[in-house]
Amino acid sequence: MEGEEPIFDDAMIYLRGGYWQMRIWIGKERKYARFSLKTRNKTTAIDKAKLHYHEIRAGEMAGKKYFSITTQAGVDKYLEFRKKHIDAPGGITKGRYSTINTHLEHWLDFIKRDTKLKELERTDCEDYALQRTKKNKKTDVVKASITTVENEQSTINALIKWLYRHKETYIESFDFPKLGRKDRGQEQERRNTFDKPEVERIHAALQEYIATAFKNITGEGNTVRALAGCYLGFSLVSGLRRGEQTQLKWGDIADTEHSLSKKSKFDLIGITVRGVTSKVRQTRSLVVKDPQYIEQMLKLRLKLANEPLKNSDEFKVKIADELIFSKNGKSAITPRVIGLHFTKILELAEIESEGRNLVPYSFRHYFITDKVNANVPVAAIAEMCGTSITQIEKTYYHTTFDKMLSNAIAGYKYVDGVLTPVEVDM
């Protein structure tokens, strides 16, 4: 018929809607395979059809099936596989699993959920970064940062590699274009964090936020308000990752003996981050200055359990295996609740956030930056925060004004208000 062209004995190309399509009989599966050749040019269509013909026949000889599950089904199978590795030796945390799920949801939105896996080509995600870094038309905010897109692309190719090993795709990975870095000047160097005056206002806002909730703790939303306030405050003073903090148990913390004055406005709290909850899968211990956020969280749990304050020590032992940042000790505070109350706290603290991309994780950035500026050895910071020395040096160590100033005047001291070289005894 007009608009049709045979390809060998058992395949043909045909014109539909201005584009050439291909149809080929798959004997072993007793079905016709139909797909678009994505071209309007007949000569090009014939060349592509012959190439597809030989690939399909070669696949048949190798025992491969042509008819494919969808991208959605492939993601579901992969997530089921990854779920088995949560908290397993050498596996992943619940937080990491949630991140993988989120990354793949973005990919499904891009690639379309009903796309056949075996129709994917290595070049199908060339525009992925372009789409993910576009501004949202309603909010005028960039959907995702370059770093986020890089992480998503890594997750996507891990999925494709797994599917390839299980004979669900013909490709082992996508050819993602290399992403260039934008120079955002000083704003980039701030690492989406806060300065000290802002942090002081945040602490003040948190204390007011929590105190208001405690005045009527059974009132609508006040329990969650107090819980979220305590969570955010402790996040700011501990520098823990979200997954580490949400899975922190009462048995993981301990009061630390110290010689500070009773008038001090903070407690020293010892924390054990269990390896199964850590991103790097290694147990670590640290001590932090806590302005009573843990104490307030304990008071909240006592109130919810109708226990008197005098029984706090016994009660803490009783609930040693329960989650700290939880209403019932079993279900941790959710990312959605954390984000909602984080926004409210910034508003109360009158923090200008436009264009800064501030998120709850920014509290960890501030914690690390503050330690850098305080001249804490980089190895100690890395150990405390569960990251590498290289990461601290690369990301934070050269990007703070206080640290650059400290480096500039190294070897000098102030004498009567004048910078004077330090004399070295020989």
Short mmCIF file of N, CA and C in Angstrom, two decimals, residues 227-371:
data_model
loop_
_atom_site.label_atom_id
_atom_site.label_comp_id
_atom_site.label_asym_id
_atom_site.label_seq_id
_atom_site.Cartn_x
_atom_site.Cartn_y
_atom_site.Cartn_z
N LEU A 227 7.08 19.49 69.35
CA LEU A 227 7.96 18.45 68.81
C LEU A 227 8.84 19.00 67.69
N ALA A 228 8.22 19.72 66.75
CA ALA A 228 8.98 20.27 65.62
C ALA A 228 9.98 21.31 66.09
N GLY A 229 9.58 22.13 67.07
CA GLY A 229 10.51 23.13 67.60
C GLY A 229 11.73 22.50 68.24
N CYS A 230 11.51 21.46 69.03
CA CYS A 230 12.63 20.75 69.67
C CYS A 230 13.52 20.10 68.62
N TYR A 231 12.90 19.51 67.61
CA TYR A 231 13.67 18.86 66.54
C TYR A 231 14.58 19.87 65.84
N LEU A 232 14.00 21.00 65.43
CA LEU A 232 14.78 22.01 64.69
C LEU A 232 15.88 22.60 65.56
N GLY A 233 15.57 22.85 66.83
CA GLY A 233 16.59 23.40 67.72
C GLY A 233 17.76 22.45 67.89
N PHE A 234 17.46 21.16 68.09
CA PHE A 234 18.54 20.20 68.29
C PHE A 234 19.31 19.98 67.00
N SER A 235 18.63 20.09 65.87
CA SER A 235 19.31 19.98 64.58
C SER A 235 20.34 21.09 64.43
N LEU A 236 19.99 22.27 64.90
CA LEU A 236 20.88 23.43 64.78
C LEU A 236 22.11 23.29 65.66
N VAL A 237 21.97 22.66 66.83
CA VAL A 237 23.11 22.57 67.75
C VAL A 237 23.89 21.27 67.61
N SER A 238 23.35 20.29 66.87
CA SER A 238 24.03 19.00 66.76
C SER A 238 24.64 18.74 65.38
N GLY A 239 24.10 19.38 64.33
CA GLY A 239 24.62 19.16 62.98
C GLY A 239 24.32 17.78 62.43
N LEU A 240 23.36 17.06 63.02
CA LEU A 240 23.04 15.71 62.53
C LEU A 240 22.28 15.78 61.21
N ARG A 241 22.46 14.77 60.39
CA ARG A 241 21.65 14.63 59.19
C ARG A 241 20.22 14.27 59.61
N ARG A 242 19.26 14.53 58.71
CA ARG A 242 17.87 14.27 59.07
C ARG A 242 17.64 12.81 59.45
N GLY A 243 18.16 11.88 58.63
CA GLY A 243 17.96 10.47 58.91
C GLY A 243 18.57 10.03 60.22
N GLU A 244 19.72 10.62 60.58
CA GLU A 244 20.38 10.30 61.84
C GLU A 244 19.56 10.81 63.02
N GLN A 245 19.01 12.02 62.88
CA GLN A 245 18.29 12.62 63.99
C GLN A 245 16.91 12.02 64.18
N THR A 246 16.20 11.77 63.09
CA THR A 246 14.86 11.22 63.23
C THR A 246 14.89 9.80 63.80
N GLN A 247 16.01 9.09 63.64
CA GLN A 247 16.12 7.72 64.16
C GLN A 247 16.89 7.64 65.48
N LEU A 248 17.16 8.82 66.06
CA LEU A 248 17.86 8.88 67.34
C LEU A 248 16.93 8.38 68.45
N LYS A 249 17.45 7.49 69.30
CA LYS A 249 16.66 6.94 70.40
C LYS A 249 17.13 7.51 71.73
N TRP A 250 16.27 7.41 72.75
CA TRP A 250 16.64 7.94 74.06
C TRP A 250 17.88 7.24 74.61
N GLY A 251 18.07 6.00 74.25
CA GLY A 251 19.25 5.27 74.70
C GLY A 251 20.53 5.71 74.00
N ASP A 252 20.40 6.53 72.96
CA ASP A 252 21.57 7.00 72.20
C ASP A 252 22.16 8.29 72.78
N ILE A 253 21.51 8.88 73.79
CA ILE A 253 22.03 10.13 74.35
C ILE A 253 22.31 9.95 75.85
N ALA A 254 23.20 10.78 76.35
CA ALA A 254 23.55 10.71 77.77
C ALA A 254 24.02 12.08 78.24
N ASP A 255 23.66 12.42 79.48
CA ASP A 255 24.19 13.65 80.08
C ASP A 255 25.67 13.45 80.32
N THR A 256 26.44 14.49 80.07
CA THR A 256 27.89 14.41 80.23
C THR A 256 28.33 15.20 81.45
N GLU A 257 29.16 14.58 82.29
CA GLU A 257 29.69 15.29 83.45
C GLU A 257 30.60 16.42 82.99
N HIS A 258 30.41 17.59 83.58
CA HIS A 258 31.25 18.74 83.21
C HIS A 258 31.35 19.69 84.39
N SER A 259 32.30 20.60 84.31
CA SER A 259 32.57 21.52 85.42
C SER A 259 32.05 22.92 85.13
N LEU A 260 31.08 23.04 84.21
CA LEU A 260 30.54 24.35 83.89
C LEU A 260 29.68 24.86 85.04
N SER A 261 29.56 26.17 85.10
CA SER A 261 28.74 26.80 86.13
C SER A 261 27.29 26.36 85.99
N LYS A 262 26.59 26.27 87.14
CA LYS A 262 25.18 25.92 87.13
C LYS A 262 24.34 26.97 86.39
N LYS A 263 24.92 28.17 86.24
CA LYS A 263 24.21 29.24 85.56
C LYS A 263 24.33 29.16 84.04
N SER A 264 25.06 28.16 83.56
CA SER A 264 25.24 28.04 82.11
C SER A 264 23.90 27.79 81.45
N LYS A 265 23.74 28.29 80.22
CA LYS A 265 22.47 28.21 79.53
C LYS A 265 22.37 26.99 78.62
N PHE A 266 23.23 26.02 78.86
CA PHE A 266 23.16 24.81 78.03
C PHE A 266 23.64 23.60 78.81
N ASP A 267 23.27 22.43 78.32
CA ASP A 267 23.76 21.16 78.84
C ASP A 267 24.72 20.57 77.83
N LEU A 268 25.66 19.78 78.32
CA LEU A 268 26.52 19.01 77.41
C LEU A 268 25.88 17.63 77.25
N ILE A 269 25.58 17.29 76.02
CA ILE A 269 24.88 16.03 75.73
C ILE A 269 25.77 15.13 74.90
N GLY A 270 25.95 13.90 75.35
CA GLY A 270 26.69 12.91 74.58
C GLY A 270 25.74 12.18 73.63
N ILE A 271 26.13 12.05 72.37
CA ILE A 271 25.28 11.41 71.36
C ILE A 271 26.04 10.25 70.71
N THR A 272 25.35 9.14 70.55
CA THR A 272 25.88 8.02 69.76
C THR A 272 25.02 7.87 68.52
N VAL A 273 25.63 8.08 67.36
CA VAL A 273 24.93 7.88 66.09
C VAL A 273 25.22 6.46 65.63
N ARG A 274 24.19 5.62 65.66
CA ARG A 274 24.39 4.22 65.29
C ARG A 274 24.69 4.06 63.80
N GLY A 275 25.55 3.12 63.48
CA GLY A 275 25.97 2.91 62.10
C GLY A 275 24.81 2.63 61.16
N VAL A 276 23.77 1.93 61.66
CA VAL A 276 22.64 1.57 60.80
C VAL A 276 21.81 2.79 60.41
N THR A 277 21.96 3.90 61.13
CA THR A 277 21.20 5.12 60.80
C THR A 277 22.06 6.16 60.10
N SER A 278 23.36 5.92 60.03
CA SER A 278 24.28 6.90 59.46
C SER A 278 24.41 6.71 57.94
N LYS A 279 24.56 7.82 57.23
CA LYS A 279 24.72 7.77 55.78
C LYS A 279 25.98 6.99 55.40
N VAL A 280 27.04 7.11 56.23
CA VAL A 280 28.31 6.44 55.92
C VAL A 280 28.42 5.08 56.60
N ARG A 281 27.32 4.65 57.28
CA ARG A 281 27.23 3.32 57.88
C ARG A 281 28.27 3.06 58.95
N GLN A 282 28.73 4.10 59.62
CA GLN A 282 29.72 3.95 60.69
C GLN A 282 29.20 4.60 61.96
N THR A 283 29.31 3.89 63.08
CA THR A 283 28.91 4.44 64.37
C THR A 283 29.90 5.51 64.79
N ARG A 284 29.38 6.62 65.32
CA ARG A 284 30.26 7.67 65.82
C ARG A 284 29.64 8.29 67.08
N SER A 285 30.49 8.92 67.87
CA SER A 285 30.04 9.59 69.09
C SER A 285 30.48 11.03 69.07
N LEU A 286 29.66 11.92 69.64
CA LEU A 286 30.01 13.33 69.72
C LEU A 286 29.34 13.93 70.94
N VAL A 287 29.84 15.08 71.34
CA VAL A 287 29.27 15.83 72.46
C VAL A 287 28.89 17.21 71.95
N VAL A 288 27.68 17.67 72.27
CA VAL A 288 27.21 18.97 71.78
C VAL A 288 26.66 19.79 72.94
N LYS A 289 26.63 21.11 72.74
CA LYS A 289 26.03 22.03 73.71
C LYS A 289 24.56 22.18 73.35
N ASP A 290 23.69 21.78 74.26
CA ASP A 290 22.26 21.80 73.98
C ASP A 290 21.54 22.75 74.94
N PRO A 291 20.93 23.81 74.41
CA PRO A 291 20.19 24.75 75.27
C PRO A 291 18.82 24.19 75.68
N GLN A 292 18.85 22.98 76.25
CA GLN A 292 17.66 22.34 76.81
C GLN A 292 16.63 21.82 75.80
N TYR A 293 16.99 21.63 74.53
CA TYR A 293 16.02 21.08 73.58
C TYR A 293 15.68 19.63 73.92
N ILE A 294 16.68 18.85 74.32
CA ILE A 294 16.43 17.46 74.71
C ILE A 294 15.62 17.43 76.00
N GLU A 295 15.95 18.31 76.93
CA GLU A 295 15.21 18.38 78.19
C GLU A 295 13.73 18.73 77.93
N GLN A 296 13.51 19.66 77.01
CA GLN A 296 12.13 20.04 76.68
C GLN A 296 11.40 18.89 75.99
N MET A 297 12.14 18.13 75.17
CA MET A 297 11.53 16.99 74.50
C MET A 297 11.13 15.92 75.52
N LEU A 298 11.96 15.74 76.56
CA LEU A 298 11.64 14.78 77.62
C LEU A 298 10.40 15.23 78.40
N LYS A 299 10.32 16.53 78.68
CA LYS A 299 9.14 17.07 79.37
C LYS A 299 7.88 16.82 78.55
N LEU A 300 8.00 16.97 77.23
CA LEU A 300 6.85 16.73 76.35
C LEU A 300 6.40 15.28 76.44
N ARG A 301 7.36 14.35 76.40
CA ARG A 301 7.02 12.94 76.47
C ARG A 301 6.39 12.59 77.83
N LEU A 302 6.88 13.23 78.90
CA LEU A 302 6.31 12.99 80.23
C LEU A 302 4.86 13.47 80.29
N LYS A 303 4.61 14.63 79.69
CA LYS A 303 3.25 15.17 79.68
C LYS A 303 2.30 14.27 78.89
N LEU A 304 2.79 13.79 77.75
CA LEU A 304 1.94 12.93 76.92
C LEU A 304 1.65 11.59 77.59
N ALA A 305 2.58 11.15 78.45
CA ALA A 305 2.41 9.87 79.16
C ALA A 305 1.79 10.06 80.54
N ASN A 306 1.46 11.33 80.91
CA ASN A 306 0.90 11.65 82.23
C ASN A 306 1.81 11.20 83.35
N GLU A 307 3.11 11.37 83.15
CA GLU A 307 4.10 11.03 84.16
C GLU A 307 4.58 12.31 84.83
N PRO A 308 4.78 12.29 86.17
CA PRO A 308 5.29 13.48 86.85
C PRO A 308 6.75 13.76 86.49
N LEU A 309 7.15 15.03 86.54
CA LEU A 309 8.50 15.43 86.17
C LEU A 309 9.56 14.76 87.03
N LYS A 310 9.23 14.47 88.27
CA LYS A 310 10.21 13.87 89.19
C LYS A 310 10.61 12.46 88.75
N ASN A 311 9.82 11.85 87.89
CA ASN A 311 10.12 10.49 87.43
C ASN A 311 10.91 10.48 86.12
N SER A 312 11.49 11.63 85.76
CA SER A 312 12.12 11.75 84.44
C SER A 312 13.26 10.76 84.23
N ASP A 313 14.11 10.55 85.24
CA ASP A 313 15.25 9.63 85.08
C ASP A 313 14.77 8.20 84.84
N GLU A 314 13.80 7.76 85.65
CA GLU A 314 13.28 6.40 85.50
C GLU A 314 12.55 6.25 84.15
N PHE A 315 11.83 7.31 83.78
CA PHE A 315 11.08 7.27 82.53
C PHE A 315 12.01 7.18 81.33
N LYS A 316 13.14 7.90 81.40
CA LYS A 316 14.09 7.88 80.28
C LYS A 316 14.68 6.48 80.09
N VAL A 317 14.89 5.78 81.18
CA VAL A 317 15.38 4.41 81.09
C VAL A 317 14.31 3.51 80.47
N LYS A 318 13.08 3.76 80.87
CA LYS A 318 11.95 2.96 80.38
C LYS A 318 11.77 3.08 78.87
N ILE A 319 12.04 4.28 78.36
CA ILE A 319 11.79 4.52 76.93
C ILE A 319 13.10 4.53 76.12
N ALA A 320 14.14 3.91 76.66
CA ALA A 320 15.48 3.96 76.04
C ALA A 320 15.48 3.49 74.59
N ASP A 321 14.59 2.59 74.25
CA ASP A 321 14.59 2.03 72.89
C ASP A 321 13.56 2.72 71.98
N GLU A 322 13.01 3.85 72.44
CA GLU A 322 12.03 4.58 71.63
C GLU A 322 12.66 5.79 70.97
N LEU A 323 12.06 6.24 69.87
CA LEU A 323 12.56 7.40 69.15
C LEU A 323 12.34 8.67 69.96
N ILE A 324 13.31 9.57 69.91
CA ILE A 324 13.21 10.82 70.67
C ILE A 324 12.21 11.77 70.02
N PHE A 325 12.39 12.04 68.74
CA PHE A 325 11.58 13.04 68.07
C PHE A 325 10.34 12.39 67.47
N SER A 326 9.43 12.03 68.38
CA SER A 326 8.23 11.29 68.03
C SER A 326 7.17 11.53 69.10
N LYS A 327 5.91 11.50 68.71
CA LYS A 327 4.83 11.65 69.68
C LYS A 327 4.61 10.37 70.48
N ASN A 328 4.85 9.23 69.83
CA ASN A 328 4.57 7.95 70.48
C ASN A 328 5.79 7.07 70.65
N GLY A 329 6.96 7.57 70.23
CA GLY A 329 8.18 6.78 70.36
C GLY A 329 8.41 5.80 69.23
N LYS A 330 7.44 5.68 68.33
CA LYS A 330 7.54 4.71 67.25
C LYS A 330 7.62 5.38 65.87
N SER A 331 6.78 6.37 65.65
CA SER A 331 6.73 7.05 64.34
C SER A 331 7.47 8.38 64.44
N ALA A 332 8.54 8.52 63.65
CA ALA A 332 9.36 9.73 63.71
C ALA A 332 8.64 10.90 63.04
N ILE A 333 9.02 12.09 63.43
CA ILE A 333 8.53 13.30 62.79
C ILE A 333 8.83 13.24 61.29
N THR A 334 7.91 13.68 60.46
CA THR A 334 8.05 13.53 59.01
C THR A 334 8.76 14.72 58.38
N PRO A 335 9.38 14.53 57.21
CA PRO A 335 10.01 15.65 56.51
C PRO A 335 9.03 16.78 56.22
N ARG A 336 7.78 16.43 55.91
CA ARG A 336 6.78 17.47 55.62
C ARG A 336 6.55 18.37 56.83
N VAL A 337 6.41 17.77 58.01
CA VAL A 337 6.20 18.54 59.24
C VAL A 337 7.43 19.39 59.55
N ILE A 338 8.61 18.81 59.37
CA ILE A 338 9.85 19.55 59.61
C ILE A 338 9.91 20.78 58.72
N GLY A 339 9.64 20.59 57.42
CA GLY A 339 9.70 21.70 56.47
C GLY A 339 8.67 22.78 56.77
N LEU A 340 7.47 22.38 57.16
CA LEU A 340 6.40 23.33 57.46
C LEU A 340 6.78 24.24 58.63
N HIS A 341 7.28 23.65 59.71
CA HIS A 341 7.61 24.44 60.90
C HIS A 341 8.93 25.18 60.72
N PHE A 342 9.82 24.67 59.89
CA PHE A 342 11.05 25.40 59.56
C PHE A 342 10.70 26.75 58.92
N THR A 343 9.76 26.73 57.99
CA THR A 343 9.32 27.97 57.34
C THR A 343 8.73 28.95 58.34
N LYS A 344 7.93 28.43 59.27
CA LYS A 344 7.31 29.29 60.29
C LYS A 344 8.36 29.92 61.19
N ILE A 345 9.39 29.15 61.56
CA ILE A 345 10.45 29.67 62.42
C ILE A 345 11.23 30.77 61.72
N LEU A 346 11.52 30.59 60.44
CA LEU A 346 12.24 31.63 59.70
C LEU A 346 11.43 32.93 59.66
N GLU A 347 10.13 32.78 59.52
CA GLU A 347 9.27 33.97 59.52
C GLU A 347 9.28 34.66 60.87
N LEU A 348 9.20 33.87 61.95
CA LEU A 348 9.22 34.45 63.30
C LEU A 348 10.55 35.13 63.60
N ALA A 349 11.63 34.53 63.09
CA ALA A 349 12.97 35.08 63.32
C ALA A 349 13.32 36.20 62.35
N GLU A 350 12.38 36.50 61.44
CA GLU A 350 12.57 37.55 60.44
C GLU A 350 13.84 37.33 59.62
N ILE A 351 13.96 36.10 59.12
CA ILE A 351 15.10 35.73 58.28
C ILE A 351 14.72 35.95 56.82
N GLU A 352 15.49 36.74 56.12
CA GLU A 352 15.27 36.97 54.69
C GLU A 352 15.75 35.73 53.93
N SER A 353 14.81 35.04 53.27
CA SER A 353 15.16 33.78 52.63
C SER A 353 15.09 33.82 51.11
N GLU A 354 14.60 34.89 50.54
CA GLU A 354 14.43 34.96 49.09
C GLU A 354 15.77 34.79 48.36
N GLY A 355 15.80 33.84 47.44
CA GLY A 355 17.00 33.60 46.64
C GLY A 355 18.09 32.83 47.34
N ARG A 356 17.89 32.44 48.61
CA ARG A 356 18.95 31.77 49.37
C ARG A 356 18.80 30.26 49.42
N ASN A 357 17.64 29.74 49.02
CA ASN A 357 17.42 28.30 49.02
C ASN A 357 17.67 27.68 50.39
N LEU A 358 17.15 28.32 51.43
CA LEU A 358 17.32 27.81 52.79
C LEU A 358 16.38 26.64 53.03
N VAL A 359 16.92 25.57 53.60
CA VAL A 359 16.16 24.36 53.91
C VAL A 359 16.60 23.87 55.29
N PRO A 360 15.85 22.95 55.92
CA PRO A 360 16.28 22.44 57.23
C PRO A 360 17.73 21.95 57.25
N TYR A 361 18.20 21.40 56.13
CA TYR A 361 19.59 20.91 56.07
C TYR A 361 20.60 22.05 56.22
N SER A 362 20.14 23.29 56.02
CA SER A 362 21.03 24.45 56.18
C SER A 362 21.54 24.56 57.61
N PHE A 363 20.80 23.99 58.58
CA PHE A 363 21.27 24.00 59.97
C PHE A 363 22.57 23.20 60.10
N ARG A 364 22.66 22.10 59.36
CA ARG A 364 23.91 21.31 59.39
C ARG A 364 25.04 22.12 58.76
N HIS A 365 24.75 22.83 57.66
CA HIS A 365 25.77 23.67 57.04
C HIS A 365 26.29 24.71 58.05
N TYR A 366 25.36 25.31 58.79
CA TYR A 366 25.78 26.32 59.76
C TYR A 366 26.65 25.68 60.85
N PHE A 367 26.24 24.52 61.34
CA PHE A 367 26.98 23.84 62.40
C PHE A 367 28.43 23.61 61.99
N ILE A 368 28.63 23.10 60.77
CA ILE A 368 29.98 22.83 60.30
C ILE A 368 30.76 24.13 60.09
N THR A 369 30.11 25.12 59.47
CA THR A 369 30.77 26.41 59.23
C THR A 369 31.20 27.05 60.54
N ASP A 370 30.35 26.96 61.56
CA ASP A 370 30.66 27.54 62.87
C ASP A 370 31.89 26.86 63.48
N LYS A 371 32.00 25.56 63.33
CA LYS A 371 33.17 24.84 63.87
C LYS A 371 34.44 25.23 63.11
#
